mmCIF file of C-alpha atoms in Angstrom:
data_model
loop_
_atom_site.group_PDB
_atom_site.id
_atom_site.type_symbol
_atom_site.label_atom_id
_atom_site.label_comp_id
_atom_site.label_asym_id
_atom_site.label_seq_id
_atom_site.Cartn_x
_atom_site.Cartn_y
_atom_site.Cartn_z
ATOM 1 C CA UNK R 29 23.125 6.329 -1.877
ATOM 2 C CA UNK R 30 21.034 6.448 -4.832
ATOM 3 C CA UNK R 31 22.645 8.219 -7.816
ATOM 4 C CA UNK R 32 19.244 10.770 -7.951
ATOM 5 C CA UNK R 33 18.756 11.700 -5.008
ATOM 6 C CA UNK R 34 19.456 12.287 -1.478
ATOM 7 C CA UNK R 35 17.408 12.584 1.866
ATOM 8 C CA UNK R 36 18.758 16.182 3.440
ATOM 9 C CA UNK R 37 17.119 17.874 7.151
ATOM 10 C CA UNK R 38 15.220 20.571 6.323
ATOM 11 C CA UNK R 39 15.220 24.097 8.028
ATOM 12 C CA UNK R 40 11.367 23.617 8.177
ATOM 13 C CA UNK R 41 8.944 21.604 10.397
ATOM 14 C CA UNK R 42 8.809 18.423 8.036
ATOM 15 C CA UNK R 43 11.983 17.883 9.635
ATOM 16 C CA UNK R 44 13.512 15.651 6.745
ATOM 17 C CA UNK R 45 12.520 15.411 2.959
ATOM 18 C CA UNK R 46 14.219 13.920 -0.169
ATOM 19 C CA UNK R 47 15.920 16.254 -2.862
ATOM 20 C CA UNK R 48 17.152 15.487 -6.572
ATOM 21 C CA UNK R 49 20.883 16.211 -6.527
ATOM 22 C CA UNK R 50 20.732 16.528 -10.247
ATOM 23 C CA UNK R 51 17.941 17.169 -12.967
ATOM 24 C CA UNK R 52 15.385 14.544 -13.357
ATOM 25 C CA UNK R 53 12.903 14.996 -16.550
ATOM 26 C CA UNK R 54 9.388 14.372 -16.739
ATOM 27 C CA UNK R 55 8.279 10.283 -17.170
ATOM 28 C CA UNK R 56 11.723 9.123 -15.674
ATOM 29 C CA UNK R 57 11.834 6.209 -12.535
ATOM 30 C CA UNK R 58 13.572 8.441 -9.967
ATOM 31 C CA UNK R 59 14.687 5.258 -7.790
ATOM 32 C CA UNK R 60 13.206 1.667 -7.069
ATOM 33 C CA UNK R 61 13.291 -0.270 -4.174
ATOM 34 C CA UNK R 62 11.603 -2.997 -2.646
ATOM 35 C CA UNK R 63 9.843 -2.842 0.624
ATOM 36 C CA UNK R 64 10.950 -3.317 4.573
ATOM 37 C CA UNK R 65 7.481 -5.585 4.732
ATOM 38 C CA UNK R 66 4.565 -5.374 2.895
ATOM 39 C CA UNK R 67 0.946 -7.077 3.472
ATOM 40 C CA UNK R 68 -1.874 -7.646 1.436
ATOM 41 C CA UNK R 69 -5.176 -6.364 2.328
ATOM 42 C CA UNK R 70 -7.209 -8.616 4.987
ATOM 43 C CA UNK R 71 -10.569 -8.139 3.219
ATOM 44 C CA UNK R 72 -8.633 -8.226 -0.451
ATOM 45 C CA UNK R 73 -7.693 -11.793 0.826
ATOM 46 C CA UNK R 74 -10.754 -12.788 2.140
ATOM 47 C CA UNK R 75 -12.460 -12.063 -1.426
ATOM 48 C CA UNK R 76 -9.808 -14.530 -3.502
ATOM 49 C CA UNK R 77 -7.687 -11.641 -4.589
ATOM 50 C CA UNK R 78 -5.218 -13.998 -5.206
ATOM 51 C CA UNK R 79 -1.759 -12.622 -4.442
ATOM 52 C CA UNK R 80 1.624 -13.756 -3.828
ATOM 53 C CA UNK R 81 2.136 -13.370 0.635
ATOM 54 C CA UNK R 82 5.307 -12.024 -0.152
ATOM 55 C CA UNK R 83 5.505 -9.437 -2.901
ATOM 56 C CA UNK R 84 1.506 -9.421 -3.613
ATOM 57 C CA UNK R 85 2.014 -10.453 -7.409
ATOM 58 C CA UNK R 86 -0.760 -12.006 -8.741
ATOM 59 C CA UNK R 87 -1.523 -15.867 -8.577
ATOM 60 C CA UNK R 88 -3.967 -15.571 -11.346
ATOM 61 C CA UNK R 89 -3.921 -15.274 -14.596
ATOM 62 C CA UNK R 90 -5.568 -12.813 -16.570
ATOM 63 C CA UNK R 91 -8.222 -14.443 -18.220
ATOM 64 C CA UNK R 92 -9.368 -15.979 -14.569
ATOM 65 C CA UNK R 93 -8.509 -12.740 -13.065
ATOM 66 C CA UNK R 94 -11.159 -11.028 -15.809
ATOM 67 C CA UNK R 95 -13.969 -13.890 -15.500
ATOM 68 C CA UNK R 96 -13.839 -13.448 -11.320
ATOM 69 C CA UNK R 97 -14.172 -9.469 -11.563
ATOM 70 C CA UNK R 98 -16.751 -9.882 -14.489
ATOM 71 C CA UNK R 99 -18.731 -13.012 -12.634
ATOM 72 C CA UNK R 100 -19.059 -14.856 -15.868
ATOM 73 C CA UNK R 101 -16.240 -17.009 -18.352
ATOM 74 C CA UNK R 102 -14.127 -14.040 -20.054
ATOM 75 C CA UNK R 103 -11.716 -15.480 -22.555
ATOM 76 C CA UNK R 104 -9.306 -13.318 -23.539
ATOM 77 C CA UNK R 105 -8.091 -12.608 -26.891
ATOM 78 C CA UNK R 106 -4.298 -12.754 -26.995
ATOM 79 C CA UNK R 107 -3.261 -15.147 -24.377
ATOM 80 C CA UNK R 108 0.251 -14.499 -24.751
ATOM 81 C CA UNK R 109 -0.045 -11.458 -23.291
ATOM 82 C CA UNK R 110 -0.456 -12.652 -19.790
ATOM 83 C CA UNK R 111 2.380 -12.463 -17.778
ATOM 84 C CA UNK R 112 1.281 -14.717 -14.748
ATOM 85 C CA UNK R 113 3.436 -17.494 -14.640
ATOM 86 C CA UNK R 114 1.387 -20.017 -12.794
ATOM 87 C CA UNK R 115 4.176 -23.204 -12.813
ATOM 88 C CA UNK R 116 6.302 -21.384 -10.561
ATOM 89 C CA UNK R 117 3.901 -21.069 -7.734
ATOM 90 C CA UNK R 118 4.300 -22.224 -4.566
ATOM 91 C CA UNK R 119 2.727 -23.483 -1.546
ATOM 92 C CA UNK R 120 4.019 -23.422 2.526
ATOM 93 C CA UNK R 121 4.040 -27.041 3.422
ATOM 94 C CA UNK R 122 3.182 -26.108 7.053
ATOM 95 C CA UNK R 123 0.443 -23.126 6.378
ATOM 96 C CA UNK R 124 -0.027 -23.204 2.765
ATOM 97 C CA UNK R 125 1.160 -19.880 2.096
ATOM 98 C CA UNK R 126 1.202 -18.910 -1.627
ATOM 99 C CA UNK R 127 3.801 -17.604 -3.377
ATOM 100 C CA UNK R 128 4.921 -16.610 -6.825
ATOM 101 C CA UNK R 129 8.265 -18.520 -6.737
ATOM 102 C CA UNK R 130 10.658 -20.408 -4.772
ATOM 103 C CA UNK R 131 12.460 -16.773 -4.489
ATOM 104 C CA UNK R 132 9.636 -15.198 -3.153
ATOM 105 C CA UNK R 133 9.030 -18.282 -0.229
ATOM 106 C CA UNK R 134 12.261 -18.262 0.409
ATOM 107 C CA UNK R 135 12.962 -14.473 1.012
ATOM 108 C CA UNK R 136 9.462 -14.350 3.058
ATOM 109 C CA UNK R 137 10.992 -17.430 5.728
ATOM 110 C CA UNK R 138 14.287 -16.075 6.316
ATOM 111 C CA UNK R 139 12.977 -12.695 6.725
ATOM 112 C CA UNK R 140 9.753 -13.058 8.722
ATOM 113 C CA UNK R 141 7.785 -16.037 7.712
ATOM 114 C CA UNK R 142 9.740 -18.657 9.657
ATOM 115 C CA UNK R 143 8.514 -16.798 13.603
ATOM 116 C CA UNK R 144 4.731 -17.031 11.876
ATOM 117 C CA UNK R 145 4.965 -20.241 10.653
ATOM 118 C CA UNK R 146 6.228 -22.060 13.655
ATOM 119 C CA UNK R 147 2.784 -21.532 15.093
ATOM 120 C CA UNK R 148 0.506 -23.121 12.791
ATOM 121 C CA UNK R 149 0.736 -26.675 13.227
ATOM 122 C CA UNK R 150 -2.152 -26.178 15.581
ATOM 123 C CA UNK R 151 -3.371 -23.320 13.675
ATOM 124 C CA UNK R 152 -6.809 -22.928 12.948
ATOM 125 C CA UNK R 153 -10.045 -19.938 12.794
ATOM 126 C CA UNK R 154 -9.529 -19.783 16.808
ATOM 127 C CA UNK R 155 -5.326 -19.172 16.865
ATOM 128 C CA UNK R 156 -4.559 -15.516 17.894
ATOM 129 C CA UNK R 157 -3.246 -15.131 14.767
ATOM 130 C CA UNK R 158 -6.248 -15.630 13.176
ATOM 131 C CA UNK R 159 -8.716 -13.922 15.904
ATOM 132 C CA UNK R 160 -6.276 -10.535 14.939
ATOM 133 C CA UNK R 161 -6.750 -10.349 11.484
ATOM 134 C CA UNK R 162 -10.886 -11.343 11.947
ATOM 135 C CA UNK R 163 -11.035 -8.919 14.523
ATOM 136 C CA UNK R 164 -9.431 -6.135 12.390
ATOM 137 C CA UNK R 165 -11.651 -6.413 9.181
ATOM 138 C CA UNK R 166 -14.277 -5.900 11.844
ATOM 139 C CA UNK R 167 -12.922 -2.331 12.636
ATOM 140 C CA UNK R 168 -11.672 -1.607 9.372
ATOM 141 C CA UNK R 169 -13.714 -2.103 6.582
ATOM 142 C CA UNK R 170 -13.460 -1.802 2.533
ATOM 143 C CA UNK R 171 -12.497 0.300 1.050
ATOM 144 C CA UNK R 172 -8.931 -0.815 3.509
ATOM 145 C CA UNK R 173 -6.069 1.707 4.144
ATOM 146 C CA UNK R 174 -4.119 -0.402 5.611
ATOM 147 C CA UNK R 175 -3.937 -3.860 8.315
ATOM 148 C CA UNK R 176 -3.009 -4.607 11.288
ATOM 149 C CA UNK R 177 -1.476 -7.758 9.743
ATOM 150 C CA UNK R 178 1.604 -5.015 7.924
ATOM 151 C CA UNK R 179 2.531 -5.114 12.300
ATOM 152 C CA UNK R 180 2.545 -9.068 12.908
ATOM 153 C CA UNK R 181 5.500 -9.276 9.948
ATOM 154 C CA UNK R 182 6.807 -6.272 10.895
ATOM 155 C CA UNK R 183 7.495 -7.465 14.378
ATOM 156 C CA UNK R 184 8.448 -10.823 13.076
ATOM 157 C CA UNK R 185 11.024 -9.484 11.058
ATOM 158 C CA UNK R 186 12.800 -8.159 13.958
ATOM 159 C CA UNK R 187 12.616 -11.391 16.022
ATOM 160 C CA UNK R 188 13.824 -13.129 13.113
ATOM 161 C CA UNK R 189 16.582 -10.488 12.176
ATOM 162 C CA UNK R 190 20.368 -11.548 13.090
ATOM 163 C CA UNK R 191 20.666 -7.510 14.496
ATOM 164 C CA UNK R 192 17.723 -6.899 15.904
ATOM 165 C CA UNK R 193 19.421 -3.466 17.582
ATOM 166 C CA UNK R 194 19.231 -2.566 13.714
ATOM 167 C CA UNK R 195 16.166 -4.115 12.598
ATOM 168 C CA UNK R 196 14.305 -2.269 15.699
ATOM 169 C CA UNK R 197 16.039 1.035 14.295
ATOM 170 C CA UNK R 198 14.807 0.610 10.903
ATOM 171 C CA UNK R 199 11.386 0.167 12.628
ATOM 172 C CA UNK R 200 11.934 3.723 14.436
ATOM 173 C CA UNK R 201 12.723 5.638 11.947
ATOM 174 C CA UNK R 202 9.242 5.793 11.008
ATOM 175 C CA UNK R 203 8.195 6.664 14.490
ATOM 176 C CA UNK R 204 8.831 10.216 15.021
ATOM 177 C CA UNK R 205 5.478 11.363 16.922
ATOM 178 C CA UNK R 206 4.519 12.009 20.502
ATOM 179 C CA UNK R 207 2.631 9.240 22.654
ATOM 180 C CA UNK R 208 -0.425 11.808 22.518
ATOM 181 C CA UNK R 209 -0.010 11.878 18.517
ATOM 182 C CA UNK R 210 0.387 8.219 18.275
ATOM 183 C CA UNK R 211 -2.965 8.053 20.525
ATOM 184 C CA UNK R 212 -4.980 10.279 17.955
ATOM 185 C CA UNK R 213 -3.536 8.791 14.726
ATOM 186 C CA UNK R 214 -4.324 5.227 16.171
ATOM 187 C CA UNK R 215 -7.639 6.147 16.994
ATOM 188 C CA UNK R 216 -8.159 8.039 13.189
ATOM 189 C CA UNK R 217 -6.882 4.632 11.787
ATOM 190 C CA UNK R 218 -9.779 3.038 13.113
ATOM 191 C CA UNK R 219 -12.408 5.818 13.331
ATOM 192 C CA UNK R 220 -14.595 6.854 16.065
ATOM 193 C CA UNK R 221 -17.051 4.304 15.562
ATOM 194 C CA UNK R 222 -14.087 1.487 16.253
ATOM 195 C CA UNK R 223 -11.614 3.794 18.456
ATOM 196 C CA UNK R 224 -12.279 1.653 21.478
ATOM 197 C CA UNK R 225 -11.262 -1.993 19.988
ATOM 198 C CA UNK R 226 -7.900 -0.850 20.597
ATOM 199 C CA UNK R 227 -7.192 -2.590 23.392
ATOM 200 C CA UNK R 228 -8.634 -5.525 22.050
ATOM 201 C CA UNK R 229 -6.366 -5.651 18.996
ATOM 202 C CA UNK R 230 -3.268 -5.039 21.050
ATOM 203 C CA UNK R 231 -4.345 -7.867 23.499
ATOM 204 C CA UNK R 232 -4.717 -10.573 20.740
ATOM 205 C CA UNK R 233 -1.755 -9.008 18.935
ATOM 206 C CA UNK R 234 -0.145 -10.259 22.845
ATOM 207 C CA UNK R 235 -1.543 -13.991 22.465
ATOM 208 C CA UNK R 236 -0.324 -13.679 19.021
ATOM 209 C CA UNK R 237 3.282 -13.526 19.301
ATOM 210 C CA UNK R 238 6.680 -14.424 20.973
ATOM 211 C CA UNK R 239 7.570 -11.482 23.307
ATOM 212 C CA UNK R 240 11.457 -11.761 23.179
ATOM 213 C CA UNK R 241 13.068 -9.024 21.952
ATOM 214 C CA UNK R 242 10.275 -6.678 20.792
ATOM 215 C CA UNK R 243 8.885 -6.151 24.297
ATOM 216 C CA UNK R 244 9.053 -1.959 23.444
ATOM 217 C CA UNK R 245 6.430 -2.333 20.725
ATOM 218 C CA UNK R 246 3.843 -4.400 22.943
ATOM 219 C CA UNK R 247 2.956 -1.809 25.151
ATOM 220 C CA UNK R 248 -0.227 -0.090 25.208
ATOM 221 C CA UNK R 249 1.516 2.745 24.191
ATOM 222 C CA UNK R 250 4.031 0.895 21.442
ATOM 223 C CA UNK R 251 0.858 -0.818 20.270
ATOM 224 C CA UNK R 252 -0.603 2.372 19.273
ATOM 225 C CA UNK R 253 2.829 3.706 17.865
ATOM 226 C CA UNK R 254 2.707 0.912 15.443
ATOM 227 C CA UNK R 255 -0.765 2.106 14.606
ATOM 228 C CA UNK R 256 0.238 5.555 13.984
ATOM 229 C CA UNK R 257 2.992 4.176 12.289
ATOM 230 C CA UNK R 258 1.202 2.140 9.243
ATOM 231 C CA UNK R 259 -1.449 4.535 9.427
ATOM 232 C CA UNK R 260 1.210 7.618 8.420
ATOM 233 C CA UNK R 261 3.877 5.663 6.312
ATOM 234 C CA UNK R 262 1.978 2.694 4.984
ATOM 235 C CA UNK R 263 1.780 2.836 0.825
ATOM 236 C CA UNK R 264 -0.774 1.361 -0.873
ATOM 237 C CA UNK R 265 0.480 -1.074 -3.338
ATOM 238 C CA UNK R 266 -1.753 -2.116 -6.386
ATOM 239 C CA UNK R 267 -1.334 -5.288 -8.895
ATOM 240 C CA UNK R 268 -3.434 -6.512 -11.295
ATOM 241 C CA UNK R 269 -2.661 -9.805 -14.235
ATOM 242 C CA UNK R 270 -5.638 -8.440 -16.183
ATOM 243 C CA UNK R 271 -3.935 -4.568 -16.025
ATOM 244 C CA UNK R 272 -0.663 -6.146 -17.376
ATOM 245 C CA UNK R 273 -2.779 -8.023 -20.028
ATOM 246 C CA UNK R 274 -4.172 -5.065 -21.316
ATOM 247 C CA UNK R 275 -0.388 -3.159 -21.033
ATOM 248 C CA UNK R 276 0.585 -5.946 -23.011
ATOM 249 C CA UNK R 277 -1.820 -5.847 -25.537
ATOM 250 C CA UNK R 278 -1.217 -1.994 -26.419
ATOM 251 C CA UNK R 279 2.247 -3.157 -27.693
ATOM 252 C CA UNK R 280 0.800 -5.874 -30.743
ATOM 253 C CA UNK R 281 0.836 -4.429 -34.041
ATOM 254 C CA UNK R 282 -2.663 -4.983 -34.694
ATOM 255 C CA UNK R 283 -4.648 -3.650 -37.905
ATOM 256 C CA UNK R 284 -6.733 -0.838 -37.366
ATOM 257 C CA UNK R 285 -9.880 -3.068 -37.766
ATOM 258 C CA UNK R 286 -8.518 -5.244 -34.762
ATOM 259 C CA UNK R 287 -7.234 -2.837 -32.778
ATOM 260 C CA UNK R 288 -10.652 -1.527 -32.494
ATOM 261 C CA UNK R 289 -12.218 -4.514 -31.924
ATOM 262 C CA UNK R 290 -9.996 -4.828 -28.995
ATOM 263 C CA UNK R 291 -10.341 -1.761 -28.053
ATOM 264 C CA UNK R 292 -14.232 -1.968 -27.760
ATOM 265 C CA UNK R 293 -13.958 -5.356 -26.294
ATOM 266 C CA UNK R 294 -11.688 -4.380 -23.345
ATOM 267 C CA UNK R 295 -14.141 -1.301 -22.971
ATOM 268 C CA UNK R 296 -17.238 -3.571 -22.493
ATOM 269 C CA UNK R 297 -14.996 -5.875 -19.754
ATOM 270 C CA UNK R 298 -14.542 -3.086 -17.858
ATOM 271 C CA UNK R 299 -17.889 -1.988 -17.944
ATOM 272 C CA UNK R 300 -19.098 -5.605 -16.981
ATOM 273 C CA UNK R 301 -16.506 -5.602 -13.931
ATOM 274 C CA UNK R 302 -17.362 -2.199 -12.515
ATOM 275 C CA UNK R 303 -21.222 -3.746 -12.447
ATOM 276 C CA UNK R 304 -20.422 -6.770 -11.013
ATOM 277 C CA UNK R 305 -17.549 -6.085 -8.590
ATOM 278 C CA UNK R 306 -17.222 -2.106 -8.558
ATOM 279 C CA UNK R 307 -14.091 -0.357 -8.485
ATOM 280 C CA UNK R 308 -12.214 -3.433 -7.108
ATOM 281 C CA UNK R 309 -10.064 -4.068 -9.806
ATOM 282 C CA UNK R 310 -6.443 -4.806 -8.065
ATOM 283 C CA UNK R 311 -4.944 -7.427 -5.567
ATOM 284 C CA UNK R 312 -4.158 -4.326 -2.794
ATOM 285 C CA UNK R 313 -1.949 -4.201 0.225
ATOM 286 C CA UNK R 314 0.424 -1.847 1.904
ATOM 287 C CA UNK R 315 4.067 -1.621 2.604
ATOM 288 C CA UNK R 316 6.482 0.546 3.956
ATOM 289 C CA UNK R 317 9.118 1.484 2.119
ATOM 290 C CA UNK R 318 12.598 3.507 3.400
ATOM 291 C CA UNK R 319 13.028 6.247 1.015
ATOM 292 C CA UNK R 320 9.889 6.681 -0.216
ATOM 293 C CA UNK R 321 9.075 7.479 3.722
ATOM 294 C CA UNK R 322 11.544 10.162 3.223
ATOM 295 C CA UNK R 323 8.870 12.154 0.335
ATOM 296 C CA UNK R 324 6.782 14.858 1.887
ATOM 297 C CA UNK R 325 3.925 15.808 1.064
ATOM 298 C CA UNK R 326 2.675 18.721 -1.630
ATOM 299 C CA UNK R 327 -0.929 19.288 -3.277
ATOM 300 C CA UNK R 328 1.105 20.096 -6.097
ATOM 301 C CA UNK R 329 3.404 16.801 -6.835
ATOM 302 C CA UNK R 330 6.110 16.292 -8.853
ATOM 303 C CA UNK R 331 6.103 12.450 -8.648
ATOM 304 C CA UNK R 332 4.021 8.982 -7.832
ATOM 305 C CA UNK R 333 4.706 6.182 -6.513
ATOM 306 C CA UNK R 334 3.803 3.081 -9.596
ATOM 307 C CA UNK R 335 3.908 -0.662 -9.868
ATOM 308 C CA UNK R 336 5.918 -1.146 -13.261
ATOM 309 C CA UNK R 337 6.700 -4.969 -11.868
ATOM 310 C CA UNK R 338 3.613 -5.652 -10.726
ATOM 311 C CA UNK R 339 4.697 -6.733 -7.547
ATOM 312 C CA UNK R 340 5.400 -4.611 -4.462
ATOM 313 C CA UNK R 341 8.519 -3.192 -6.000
ATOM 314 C CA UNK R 342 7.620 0.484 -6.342
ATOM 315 C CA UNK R 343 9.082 2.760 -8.773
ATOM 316 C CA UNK R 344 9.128 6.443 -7.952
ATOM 317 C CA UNK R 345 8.056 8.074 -11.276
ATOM 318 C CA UNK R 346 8.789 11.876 -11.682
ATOM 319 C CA UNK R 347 5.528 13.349 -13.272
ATOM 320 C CA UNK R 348 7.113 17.030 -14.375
ATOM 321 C CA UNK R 349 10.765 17.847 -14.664
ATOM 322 C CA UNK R 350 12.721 18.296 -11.697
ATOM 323 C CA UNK R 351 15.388 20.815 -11.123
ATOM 324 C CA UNK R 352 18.743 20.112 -9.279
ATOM 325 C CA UNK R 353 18.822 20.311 -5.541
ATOM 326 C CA UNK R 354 14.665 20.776 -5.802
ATOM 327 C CA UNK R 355 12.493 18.370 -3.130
ATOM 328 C CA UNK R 356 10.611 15.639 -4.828
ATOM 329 C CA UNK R 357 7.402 15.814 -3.293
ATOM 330 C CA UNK R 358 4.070 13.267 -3.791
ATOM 331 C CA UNK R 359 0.522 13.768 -2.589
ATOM 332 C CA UNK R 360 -0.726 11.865 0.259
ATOM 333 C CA UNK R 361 -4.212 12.630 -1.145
ATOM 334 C CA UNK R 362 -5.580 10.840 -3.683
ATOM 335 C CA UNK R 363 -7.059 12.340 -7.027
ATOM 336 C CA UNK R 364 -10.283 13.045 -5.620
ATOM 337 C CA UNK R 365 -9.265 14.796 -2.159
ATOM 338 C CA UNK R 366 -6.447 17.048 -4.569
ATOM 339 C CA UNK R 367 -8.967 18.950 -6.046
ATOM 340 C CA UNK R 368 -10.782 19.631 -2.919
ATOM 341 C CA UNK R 369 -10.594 23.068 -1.274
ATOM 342 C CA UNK R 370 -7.589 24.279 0.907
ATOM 343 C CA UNK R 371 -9.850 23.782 3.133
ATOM 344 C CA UNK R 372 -10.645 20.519 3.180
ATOM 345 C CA UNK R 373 -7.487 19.177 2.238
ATOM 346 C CA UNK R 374 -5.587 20.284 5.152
ATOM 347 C CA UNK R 375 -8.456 19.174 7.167
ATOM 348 C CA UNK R 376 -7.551 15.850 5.955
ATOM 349 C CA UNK R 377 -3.782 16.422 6.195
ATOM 350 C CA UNK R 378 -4.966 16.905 9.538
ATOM 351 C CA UNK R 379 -6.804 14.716 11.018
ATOM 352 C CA UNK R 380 -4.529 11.502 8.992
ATOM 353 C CA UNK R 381 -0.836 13.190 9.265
ATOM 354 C CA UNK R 382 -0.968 15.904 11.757
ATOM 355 C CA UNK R 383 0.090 18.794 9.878
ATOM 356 C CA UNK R 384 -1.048 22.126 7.767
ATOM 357 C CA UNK R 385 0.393 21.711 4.564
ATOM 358 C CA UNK R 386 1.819 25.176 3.324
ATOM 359 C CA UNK R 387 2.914 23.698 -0.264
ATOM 360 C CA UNK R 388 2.687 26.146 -3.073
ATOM 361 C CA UNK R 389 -1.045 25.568 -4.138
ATOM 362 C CA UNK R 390 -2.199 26.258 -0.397
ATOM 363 C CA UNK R 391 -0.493 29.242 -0.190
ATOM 364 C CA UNK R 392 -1.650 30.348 -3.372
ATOM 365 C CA UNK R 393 -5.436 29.952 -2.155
ATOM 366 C CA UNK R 394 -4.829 31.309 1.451
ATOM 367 C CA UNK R 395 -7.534 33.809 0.644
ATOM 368 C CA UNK R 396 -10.209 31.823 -0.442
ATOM 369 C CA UNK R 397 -13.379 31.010 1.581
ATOM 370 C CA UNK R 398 -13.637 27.888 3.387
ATOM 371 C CA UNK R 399 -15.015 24.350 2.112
ATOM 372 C CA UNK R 400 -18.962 24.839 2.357
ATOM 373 C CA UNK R 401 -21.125 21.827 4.382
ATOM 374 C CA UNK R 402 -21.994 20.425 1.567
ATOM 375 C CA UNK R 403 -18.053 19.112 0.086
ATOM 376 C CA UNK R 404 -17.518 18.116 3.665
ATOM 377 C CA UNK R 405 -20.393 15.975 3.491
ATOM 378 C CA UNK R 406 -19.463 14.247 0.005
ATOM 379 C CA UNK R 407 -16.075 13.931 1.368
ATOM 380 C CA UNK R 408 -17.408 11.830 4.469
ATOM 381 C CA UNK R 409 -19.999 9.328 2.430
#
């Protein structure tokens, strides 16, 4: 049990939530914890986002990570500040996985890596493997909520698991929806334009791996569970060497004269990033994580997930004081959809989680008109 807080049943119809069981203030890490799997993105790959496959730290370092985004040679003042250790990576011998450390390989074979890897000695751009993870970034394209490749380790991980009664029950305890829910959430995941590759998906998810044990989840209708499933728990996980860099550099005692020379200069990298590769900044996957799973939702949040490791390891991060025995609640909007209309963001809450949100900012603007045609449309370009 963690020492701040507690998951508790509710009397309401989110079922479960997670509660401080004593005062938490402002800016304090509620808990930590490392992920049951976590994937990076398929397309984030596929652009030499260079990530650890384990724990999605980055591989580069930040003056490479800088001249990539800004598509020209960046050096960067302050070297020291980079935190990428680059002698301790490490490659699979079989697939050529990368990975931060020995740690890192190591955790990722005994847990899940060792079922994957077995296959790839004959490997290649026509394995099922690889036909899954071409055929989903072409029904799920950037910007990328989640991937289909978060299922292949999750499954993995039970046929690798020395319980699998338990591992499958960790799996379930993020399944709580009916087949019919699963059906709709699996077919929001992809959209309506994609909706119909489903069975596609599923049947080189089949070719893809060993049957024994998981033979629940490879149904038509476990497939889409496992859809539903990423698609309503996943968490986006963010790391960046350049980010840390600049974190980094904020702690030198610098002159004023220097400190605004680096100021300016980090300014103008930015600026030449955001015009050469857009918002793209981060290595990006998703992971699902126990108790974080266990956070409901509220327009009006008292704490975010963060990255303070830069790796997947996420730190919960209370952003106003919390009373005793009060829920801690996060948005599953993001800044943009927040300040949306009632309207609009229960639509969303909707259509992605299945539920009206009733949290105190909805209620306070029950009486106020509905989203007009013209938010809706900015909200779907």
């Amino acid at each position: 049990m963690n020492e701040n807080v507690e998951v508790r049943i509710t009397d309401s119809s989110k079922g479960k939530g997670l509660f401080a069981i004593k005062k938490i203030n402002s800016g304090s890490v509620i808990f930590e914890e490392d992920p049951l799997v976590s994937c990076q993105f398929s397309w984030n790959a596929a652009y030499q986002y260079r990530a650890c496959s384990h724990c999605l730290r980055p591989l580069e370092t930040a003056q490479e990570n800088a001249t990539r985004l800004a598509g020209h040679f960046v050096e960067l003042p302050y070297p020291e500040c980079c935190t990428t250790d680059k002698t301790k990576t490490v490659s699979c011998m079989m697939c050529a996985e990368q990975y931060c450390s020995v740690e890192c390989q190591t955790e990722a074979f005994n847990q899940y890596h060792r079922t994957l890897c077995l296959q790839t000695a004959e490997r290649n751009n026509t394995h099922p493997l690889e036909g899954l993870n071409e055929a989903w970034k072409q029904v799920h394209y950037p910007p990328e909520t989640s991937t289909v490749m978060l299922i292949v380790r999750l499954l993995a991980r039970i046929i690798q698991s020395p319980n699998k009664d338990a591992a499958i029950e960790q799996t379930l305890q993020f399944c709580h929806r009916t087949v019919n829910e699963d059906a709709e959430l699996a077919h929001n995941l992809l959209g309506e334009k994609f909706a119909d590759q489903i069975s596609l998906l599923h049947n080189l998810l089949l070719a893809a791996m060993p049957h024994e044990g998981i033979e629940q989840f490879l149904t038509p209708a476990g497939f889409q569970g496992l859809l539903a499933l990423i698609g309503t728990n996943g968490q986006g996980v963010g790391t960046s060497a350049l980010s840390q860099w600049v974190t980094k550099t904020s702690d030198l005692t610098l002159s004023d004269e220097k400190r605004d020379v680096l100021d300016k200069f980090i300014d103008n990298l930015y600026d030449e990033m955001d015009e050469h590769s857009g918002n793209f900044f981060n290595n990006e996957g998703v992971a699902l994580y126990t108790l974080q799973s266990a956070c409901n939702h509220s327009c009006v949040p008292n704490a975010e997930p963060n990255y303070l490791h830069n790796n997947h390891r996420l730190s919960l991060v209370a952003t106003r004081d919390i009373e005793e025995d009060e829920e801690i609640v996060i948005s599953y909007l993001d800044e943009c959809l927040l300040q949306r209309s009632r309207h609009s963001r229960r639509k969303e809450l909707m259509k992605n989680y299945l539920f009206l949100c009733n949290c105190p900012k909805c209620e306070e603007q029950a009486e106020e008109p509905d989203v007009t045609s013209e938010e809706d449309e900015c909200m779907s370009e």
